Coordinates of C-alpha atoms in Angstrom, one line a residue:
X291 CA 0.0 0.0 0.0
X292 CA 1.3 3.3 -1.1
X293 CA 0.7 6.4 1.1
X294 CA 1.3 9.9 0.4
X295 CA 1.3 12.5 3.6
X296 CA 1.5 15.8 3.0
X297 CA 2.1 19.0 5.7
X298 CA 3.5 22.5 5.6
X299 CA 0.2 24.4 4.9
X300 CA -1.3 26.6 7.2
X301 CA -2.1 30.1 7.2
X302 CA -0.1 33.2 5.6
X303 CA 0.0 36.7 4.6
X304 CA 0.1 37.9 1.0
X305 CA 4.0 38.5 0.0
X306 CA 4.9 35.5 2.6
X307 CA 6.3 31.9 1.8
X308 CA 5.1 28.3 2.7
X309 CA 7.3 25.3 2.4
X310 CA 4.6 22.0 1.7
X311 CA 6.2 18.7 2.3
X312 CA 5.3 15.5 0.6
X313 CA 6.2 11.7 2.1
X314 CA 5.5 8.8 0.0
X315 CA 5.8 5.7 1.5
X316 CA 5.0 2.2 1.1
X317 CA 6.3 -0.8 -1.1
X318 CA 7.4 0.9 -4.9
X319 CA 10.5 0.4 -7.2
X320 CA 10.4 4.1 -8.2
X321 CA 8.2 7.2 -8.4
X322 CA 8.7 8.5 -12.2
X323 CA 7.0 11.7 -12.0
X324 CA 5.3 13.4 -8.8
X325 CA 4.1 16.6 -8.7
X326 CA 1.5 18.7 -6.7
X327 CA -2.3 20.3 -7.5
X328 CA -4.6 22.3 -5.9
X329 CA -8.2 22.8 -5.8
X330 CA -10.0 26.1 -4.3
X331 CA -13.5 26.0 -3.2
X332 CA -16.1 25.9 -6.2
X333 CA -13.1 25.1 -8.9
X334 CA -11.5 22.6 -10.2
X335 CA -8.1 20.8 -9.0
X336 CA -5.5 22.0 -11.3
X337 CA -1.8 21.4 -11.8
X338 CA 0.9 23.5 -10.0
X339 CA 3.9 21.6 -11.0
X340 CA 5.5 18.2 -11.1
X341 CA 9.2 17.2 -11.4
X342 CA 10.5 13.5 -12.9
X343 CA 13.0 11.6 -11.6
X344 CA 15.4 13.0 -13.5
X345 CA 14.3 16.1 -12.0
X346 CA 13.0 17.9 -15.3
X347 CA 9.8 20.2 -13.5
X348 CA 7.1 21.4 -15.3
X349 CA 5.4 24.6 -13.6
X350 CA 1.6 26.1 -14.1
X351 CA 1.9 29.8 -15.5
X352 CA 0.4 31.2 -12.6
X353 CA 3.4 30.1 -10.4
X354 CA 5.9 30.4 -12.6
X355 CA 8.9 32.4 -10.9
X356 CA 7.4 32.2 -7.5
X357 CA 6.9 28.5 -6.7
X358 CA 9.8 25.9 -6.4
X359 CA 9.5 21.9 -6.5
X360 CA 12.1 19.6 -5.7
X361 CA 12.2 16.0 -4.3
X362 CA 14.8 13.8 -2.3
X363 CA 14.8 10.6 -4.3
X364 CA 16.6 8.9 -1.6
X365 CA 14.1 9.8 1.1
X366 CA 11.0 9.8 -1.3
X367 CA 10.1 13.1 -0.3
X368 CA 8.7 15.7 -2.8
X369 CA 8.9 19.4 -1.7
X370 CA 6.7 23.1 -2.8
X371 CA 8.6 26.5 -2.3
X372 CA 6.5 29.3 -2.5
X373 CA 7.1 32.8 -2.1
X374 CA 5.3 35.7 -3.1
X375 CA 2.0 34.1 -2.1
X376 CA -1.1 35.9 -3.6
X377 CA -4.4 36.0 -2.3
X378 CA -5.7 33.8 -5.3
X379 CA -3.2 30.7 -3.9
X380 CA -5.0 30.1 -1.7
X381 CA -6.1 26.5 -1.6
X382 CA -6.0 22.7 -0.8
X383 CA -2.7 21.5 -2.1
X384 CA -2.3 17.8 -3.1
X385 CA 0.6 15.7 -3.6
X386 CA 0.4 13.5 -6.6
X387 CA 3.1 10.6 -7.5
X388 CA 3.1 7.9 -10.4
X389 CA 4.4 5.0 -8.5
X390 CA 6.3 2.0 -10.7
X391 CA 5.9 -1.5 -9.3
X392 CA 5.8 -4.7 -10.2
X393 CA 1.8 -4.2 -11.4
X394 CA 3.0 -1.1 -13.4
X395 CA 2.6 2.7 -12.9
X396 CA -0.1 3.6 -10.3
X397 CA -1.3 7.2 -9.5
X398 CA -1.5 7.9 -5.7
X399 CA -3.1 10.8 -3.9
X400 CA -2.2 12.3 -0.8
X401 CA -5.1 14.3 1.2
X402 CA -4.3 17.1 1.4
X403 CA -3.0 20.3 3.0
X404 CA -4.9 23.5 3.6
X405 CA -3.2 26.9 2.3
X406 CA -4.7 29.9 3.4
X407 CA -3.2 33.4 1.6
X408 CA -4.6 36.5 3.8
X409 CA -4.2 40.0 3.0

């Protein structure tokens, strides 16, 4: 079984940073791409960036230039800078990995951390 935990959101000013962290565990050969969405109340989730294993990132043109994604292959963690929050970030932010096992590639979920951009 293949758990994603994610935490670092909270509550911050416009202009201020948040760090979310992202843990996937469980039993997995590899985790080809991972990458984190959002969804704010009454929209739809949407992408905010994702990085390979190779560590090629792909960002959403909202964040690009303020927003940062990384991951520790070795501890399986995946990792969102961001700085210069604006009110309009405000959001649940989810972790998302593509798992490789024996099975094949899986997509996993995480459940979420709250964000909250104030002014």
């Amino acid at each position: 079984q293949v758990k994603l935990v994610e935490s670092g959101g909270g509550l911050v000013q416009a202009g201020g940073s948040l760090r979310l962290s992202c843990k996937v565990s469980g039993r997995f050969d590899s985790i080809p791409v991972a990458g984190w969405y959002r969804q704010a109340p009454g929209k739809e989730r949407e992408l905010v960036a994702t990085v390979t294993s190779g560590s090629t990132t792909n960002y959403a043109e909202s964040v690009k230039g303020r927003v940062t994604i990384s991951r520790d292959n070795a501890q399986n963690m995946v990792y969102l800078q961001m700085n210069s929050l604006k009110l309009d970030d405000t959001a649940v932010y989810y972790c998302d990995a593509i798992v490789a096992d024996y099975g094949g590639n899986r997509r996993y979920w995480g459940q979420g951390t709250q964000v909250t951009v104030s002014s």
